[in-house]
Short mmCIF file of N, CA and C in Angstrom, two decimals:
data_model
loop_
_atom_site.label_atom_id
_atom_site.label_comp_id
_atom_site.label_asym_id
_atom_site.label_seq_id
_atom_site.Cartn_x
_atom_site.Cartn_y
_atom_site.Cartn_z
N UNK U 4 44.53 30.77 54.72
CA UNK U 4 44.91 31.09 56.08
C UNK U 4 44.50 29.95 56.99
N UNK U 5 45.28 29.41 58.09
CA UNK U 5 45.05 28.86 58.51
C UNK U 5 44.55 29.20 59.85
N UNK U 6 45.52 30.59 60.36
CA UNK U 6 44.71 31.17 62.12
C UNK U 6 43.32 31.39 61.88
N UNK U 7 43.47 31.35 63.30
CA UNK U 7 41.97 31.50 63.86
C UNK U 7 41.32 32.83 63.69
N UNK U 8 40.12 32.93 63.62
CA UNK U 8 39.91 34.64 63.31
C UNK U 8 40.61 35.14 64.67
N UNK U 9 40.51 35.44 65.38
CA UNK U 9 40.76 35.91 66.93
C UNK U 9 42.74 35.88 65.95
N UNK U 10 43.24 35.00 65.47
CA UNK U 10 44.63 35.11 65.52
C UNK U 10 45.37 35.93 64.02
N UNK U 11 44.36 36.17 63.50
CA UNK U 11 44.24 36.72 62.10
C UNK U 11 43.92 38.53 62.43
N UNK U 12 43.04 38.41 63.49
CA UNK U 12 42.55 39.69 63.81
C UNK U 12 44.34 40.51 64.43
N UNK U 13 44.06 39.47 65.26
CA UNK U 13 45.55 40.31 66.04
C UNK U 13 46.91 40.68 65.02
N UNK U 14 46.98 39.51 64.07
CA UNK U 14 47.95 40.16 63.47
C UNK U 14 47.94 41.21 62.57
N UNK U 15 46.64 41.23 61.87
CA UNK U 15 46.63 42.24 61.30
C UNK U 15 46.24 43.77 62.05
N UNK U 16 46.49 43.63 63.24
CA UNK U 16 46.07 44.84 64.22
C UNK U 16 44.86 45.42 63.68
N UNK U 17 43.74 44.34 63.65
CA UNK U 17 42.38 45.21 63.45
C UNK U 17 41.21 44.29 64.86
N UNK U 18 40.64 45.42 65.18
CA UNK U 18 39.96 44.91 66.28
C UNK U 18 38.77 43.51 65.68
N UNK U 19 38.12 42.68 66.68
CA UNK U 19 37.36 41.67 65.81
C UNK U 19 36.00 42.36 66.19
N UNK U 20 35.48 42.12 64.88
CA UNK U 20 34.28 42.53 64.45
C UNK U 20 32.91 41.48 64.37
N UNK U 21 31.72 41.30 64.81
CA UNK U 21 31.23 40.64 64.30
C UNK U 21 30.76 40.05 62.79
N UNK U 22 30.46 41.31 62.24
CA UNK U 22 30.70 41.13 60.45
C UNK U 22 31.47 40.70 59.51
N UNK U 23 32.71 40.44 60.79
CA UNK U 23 34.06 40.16 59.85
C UNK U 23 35.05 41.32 59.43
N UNK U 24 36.04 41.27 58.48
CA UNK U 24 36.65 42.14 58.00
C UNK U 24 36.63 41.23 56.36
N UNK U 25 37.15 41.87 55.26
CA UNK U 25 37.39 41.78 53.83
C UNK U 25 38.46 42.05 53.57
N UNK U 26 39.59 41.02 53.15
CA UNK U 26 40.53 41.22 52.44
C UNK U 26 40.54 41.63 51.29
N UNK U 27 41.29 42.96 50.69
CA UNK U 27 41.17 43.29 49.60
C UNK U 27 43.03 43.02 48.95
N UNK U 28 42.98 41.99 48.06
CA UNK U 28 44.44 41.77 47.54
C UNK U 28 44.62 43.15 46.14
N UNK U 29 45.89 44.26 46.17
CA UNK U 29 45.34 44.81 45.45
C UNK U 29 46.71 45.18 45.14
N UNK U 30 46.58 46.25 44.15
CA UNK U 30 48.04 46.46 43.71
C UNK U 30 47.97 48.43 44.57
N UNK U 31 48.98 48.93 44.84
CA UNK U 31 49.65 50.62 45.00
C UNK U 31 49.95 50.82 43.88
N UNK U 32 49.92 52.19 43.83
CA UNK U 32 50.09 53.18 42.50
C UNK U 32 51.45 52.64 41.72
N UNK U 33 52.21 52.28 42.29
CA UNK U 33 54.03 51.49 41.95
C UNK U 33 53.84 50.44 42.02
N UNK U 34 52.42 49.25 41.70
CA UNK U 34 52.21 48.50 41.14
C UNK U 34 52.83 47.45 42.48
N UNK U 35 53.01 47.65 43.88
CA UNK U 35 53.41 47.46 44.83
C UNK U 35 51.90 46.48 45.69
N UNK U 36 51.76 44.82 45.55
CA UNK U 36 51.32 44.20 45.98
C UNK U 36 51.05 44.38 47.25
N UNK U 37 49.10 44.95 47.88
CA UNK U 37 48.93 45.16 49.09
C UNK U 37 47.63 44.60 49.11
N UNK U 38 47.37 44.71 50.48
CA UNK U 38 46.20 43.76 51.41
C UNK U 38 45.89 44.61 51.95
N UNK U 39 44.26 45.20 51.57
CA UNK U 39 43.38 46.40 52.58
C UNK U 39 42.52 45.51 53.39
N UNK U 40 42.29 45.61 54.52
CA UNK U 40 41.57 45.41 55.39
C UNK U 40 40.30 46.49 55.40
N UNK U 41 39.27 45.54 54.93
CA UNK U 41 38.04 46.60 55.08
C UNK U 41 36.79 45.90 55.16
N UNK U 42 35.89 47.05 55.92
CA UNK U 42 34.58 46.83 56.46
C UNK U 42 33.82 46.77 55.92
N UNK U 43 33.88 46.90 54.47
CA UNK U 43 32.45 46.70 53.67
C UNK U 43 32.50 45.16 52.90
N UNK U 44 32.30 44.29 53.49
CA UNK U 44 31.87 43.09 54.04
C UNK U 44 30.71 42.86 52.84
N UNK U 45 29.85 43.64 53.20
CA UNK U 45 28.94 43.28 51.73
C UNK U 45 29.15 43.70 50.32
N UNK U 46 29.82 44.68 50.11
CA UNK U 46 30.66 45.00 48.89
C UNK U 46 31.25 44.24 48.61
N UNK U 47 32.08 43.75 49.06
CA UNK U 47 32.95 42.25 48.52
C UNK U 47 32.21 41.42 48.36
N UNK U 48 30.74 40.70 48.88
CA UNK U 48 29.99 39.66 49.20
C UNK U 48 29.96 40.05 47.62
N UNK U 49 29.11 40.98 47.29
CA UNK U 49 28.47 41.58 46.14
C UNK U 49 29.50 41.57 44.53
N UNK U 50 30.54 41.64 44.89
CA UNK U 50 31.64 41.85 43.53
C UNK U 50 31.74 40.40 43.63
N UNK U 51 32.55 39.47 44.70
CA UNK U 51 32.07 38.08 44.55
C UNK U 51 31.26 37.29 43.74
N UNK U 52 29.75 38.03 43.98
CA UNK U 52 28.84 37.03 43.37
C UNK U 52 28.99 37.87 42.04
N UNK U 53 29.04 38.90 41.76
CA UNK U 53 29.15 39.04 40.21
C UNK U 53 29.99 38.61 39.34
N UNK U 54 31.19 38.40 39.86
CA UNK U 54 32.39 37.49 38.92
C UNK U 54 31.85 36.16 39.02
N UNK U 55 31.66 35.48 40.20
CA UNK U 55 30.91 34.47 39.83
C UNK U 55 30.04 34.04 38.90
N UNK U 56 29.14 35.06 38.45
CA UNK U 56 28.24 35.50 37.40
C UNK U 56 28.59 35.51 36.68
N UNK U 57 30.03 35.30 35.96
CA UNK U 57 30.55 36.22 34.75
C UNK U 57 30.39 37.49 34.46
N UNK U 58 30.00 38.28 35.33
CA UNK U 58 29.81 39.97 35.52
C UNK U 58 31.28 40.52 35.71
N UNK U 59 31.85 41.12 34.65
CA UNK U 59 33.01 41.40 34.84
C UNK U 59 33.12 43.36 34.97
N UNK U 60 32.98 43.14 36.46
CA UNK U 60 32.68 44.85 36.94
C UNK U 60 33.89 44.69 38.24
N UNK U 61 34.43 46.16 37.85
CA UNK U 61 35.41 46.41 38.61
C UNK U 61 35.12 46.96 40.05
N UNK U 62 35.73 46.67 40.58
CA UNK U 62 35.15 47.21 42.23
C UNK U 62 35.65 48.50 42.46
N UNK U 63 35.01 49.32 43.05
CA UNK U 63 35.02 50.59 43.15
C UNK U 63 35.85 50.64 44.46
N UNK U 64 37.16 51.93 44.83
CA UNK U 64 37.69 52.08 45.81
C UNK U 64 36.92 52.28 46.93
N UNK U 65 37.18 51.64 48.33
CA UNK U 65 36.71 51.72 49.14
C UNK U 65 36.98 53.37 49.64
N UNK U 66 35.76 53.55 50.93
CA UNK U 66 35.88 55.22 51.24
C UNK U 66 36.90 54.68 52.02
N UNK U 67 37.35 55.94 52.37
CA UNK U 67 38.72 55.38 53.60
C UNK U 67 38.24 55.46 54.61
N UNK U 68 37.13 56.19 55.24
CA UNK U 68 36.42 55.26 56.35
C UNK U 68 36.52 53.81 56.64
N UNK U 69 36.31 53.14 55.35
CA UNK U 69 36.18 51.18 55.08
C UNK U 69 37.53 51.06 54.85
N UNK U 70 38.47 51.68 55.13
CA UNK U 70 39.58 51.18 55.14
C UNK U 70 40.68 51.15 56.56
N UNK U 71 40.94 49.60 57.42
CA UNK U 71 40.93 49.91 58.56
C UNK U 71 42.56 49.62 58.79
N UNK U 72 43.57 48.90 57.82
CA UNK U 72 44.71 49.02 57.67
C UNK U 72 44.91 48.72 56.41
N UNK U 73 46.51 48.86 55.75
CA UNK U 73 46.70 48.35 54.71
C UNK U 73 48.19 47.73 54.91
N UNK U 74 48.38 46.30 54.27
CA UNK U 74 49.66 45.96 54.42
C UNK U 74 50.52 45.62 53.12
N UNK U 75 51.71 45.65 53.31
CA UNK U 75 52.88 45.28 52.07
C UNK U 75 52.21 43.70 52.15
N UNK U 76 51.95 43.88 50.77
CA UNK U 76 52.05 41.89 50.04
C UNK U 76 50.78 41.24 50.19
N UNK U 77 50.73 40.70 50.15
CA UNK U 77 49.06 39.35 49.47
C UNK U 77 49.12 38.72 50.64
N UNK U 78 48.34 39.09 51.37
CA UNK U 78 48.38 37.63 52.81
C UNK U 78 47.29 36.97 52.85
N UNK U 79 46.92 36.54 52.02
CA UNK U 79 45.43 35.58 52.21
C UNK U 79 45.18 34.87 50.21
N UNK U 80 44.87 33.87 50.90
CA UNK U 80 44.18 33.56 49.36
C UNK U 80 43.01 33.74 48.81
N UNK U 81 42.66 34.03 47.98
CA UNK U 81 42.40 35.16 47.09
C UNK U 81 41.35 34.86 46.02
N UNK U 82 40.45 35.96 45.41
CA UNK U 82 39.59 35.37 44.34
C UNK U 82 39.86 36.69 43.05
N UNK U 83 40.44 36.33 42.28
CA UNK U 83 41.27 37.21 41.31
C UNK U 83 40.18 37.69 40.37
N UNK U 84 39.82 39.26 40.37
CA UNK U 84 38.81 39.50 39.02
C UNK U 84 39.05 39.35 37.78
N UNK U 85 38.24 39.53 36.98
CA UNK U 85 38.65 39.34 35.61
C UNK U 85 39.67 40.53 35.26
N UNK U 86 39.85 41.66 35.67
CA UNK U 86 40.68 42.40 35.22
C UNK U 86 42.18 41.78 36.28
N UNK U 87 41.84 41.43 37.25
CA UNK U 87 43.44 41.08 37.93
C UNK U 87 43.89 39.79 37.06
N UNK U 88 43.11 39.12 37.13
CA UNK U 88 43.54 38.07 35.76
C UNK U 88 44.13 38.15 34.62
N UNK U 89 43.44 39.31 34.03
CA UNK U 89 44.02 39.41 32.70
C UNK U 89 45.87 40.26 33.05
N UNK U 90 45.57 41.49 34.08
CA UNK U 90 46.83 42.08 34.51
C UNK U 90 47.73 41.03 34.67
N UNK U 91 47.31 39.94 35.53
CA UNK U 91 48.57 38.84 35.83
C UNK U 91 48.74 37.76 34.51
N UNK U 92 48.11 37.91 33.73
CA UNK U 92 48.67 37.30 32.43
C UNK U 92 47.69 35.81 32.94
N UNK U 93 46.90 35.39 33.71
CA UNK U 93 46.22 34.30 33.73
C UNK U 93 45.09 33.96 33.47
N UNK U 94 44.05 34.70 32.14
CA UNK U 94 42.78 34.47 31.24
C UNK U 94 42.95 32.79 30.76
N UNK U 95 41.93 32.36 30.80
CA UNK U 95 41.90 30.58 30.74
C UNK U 95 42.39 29.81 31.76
N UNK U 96 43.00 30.39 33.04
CA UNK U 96 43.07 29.39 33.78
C UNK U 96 42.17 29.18 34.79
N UNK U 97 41.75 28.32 34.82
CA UNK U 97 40.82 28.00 36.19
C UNK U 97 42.05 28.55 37.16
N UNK U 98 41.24 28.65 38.32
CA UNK U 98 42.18 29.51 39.65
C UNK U 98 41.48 28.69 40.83
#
């Protein structure tokens, strides 16, 4: 992404936060490519550093409290888990 938070915020119609927001790139039940916007900021920090780790643990659905929109399609670039990896057929590639 290249906007500014302030221009990232607006489009995704979520108010700006000091903590930030968390893109979650994810698939819908119809396998339908979406982007949750959510507040648990350290949950992601946390699944982050465990793939980093080679900790290959799946992230648990956010409550829908932590969920502050959701949109059609992938709008941000992205850090793919080991299970979205293997789903997209890309195990061995550096990313």
């Amino acid at each position: 992404m290249t906007d500014t938070y302030e221009e990232t915020c607006a489009r995704l119609a979520v108010e700006e936060r000091p903590e930030g927001w968390a893109l979650w790139n994810t698939w819908a039940e119809d396998d339908l490519k979406v982007t949750m916007v959510v507040s648990a900021v350290e949950t992601t920090e946390g699944l982050l550093m465990n793939w980093a780790n080679g900790r290959n643990v799946l992230p648990v659905m956010p409550f829908p409290a932590q969920i502050a929109q959701v949109h059609a399609g992938w709008i941000a670039t992205m850090v793919f888990s080991p299970y979205g990896k293997k789903k997209l057929g890309l195990q061995g590639h550096k990313l």
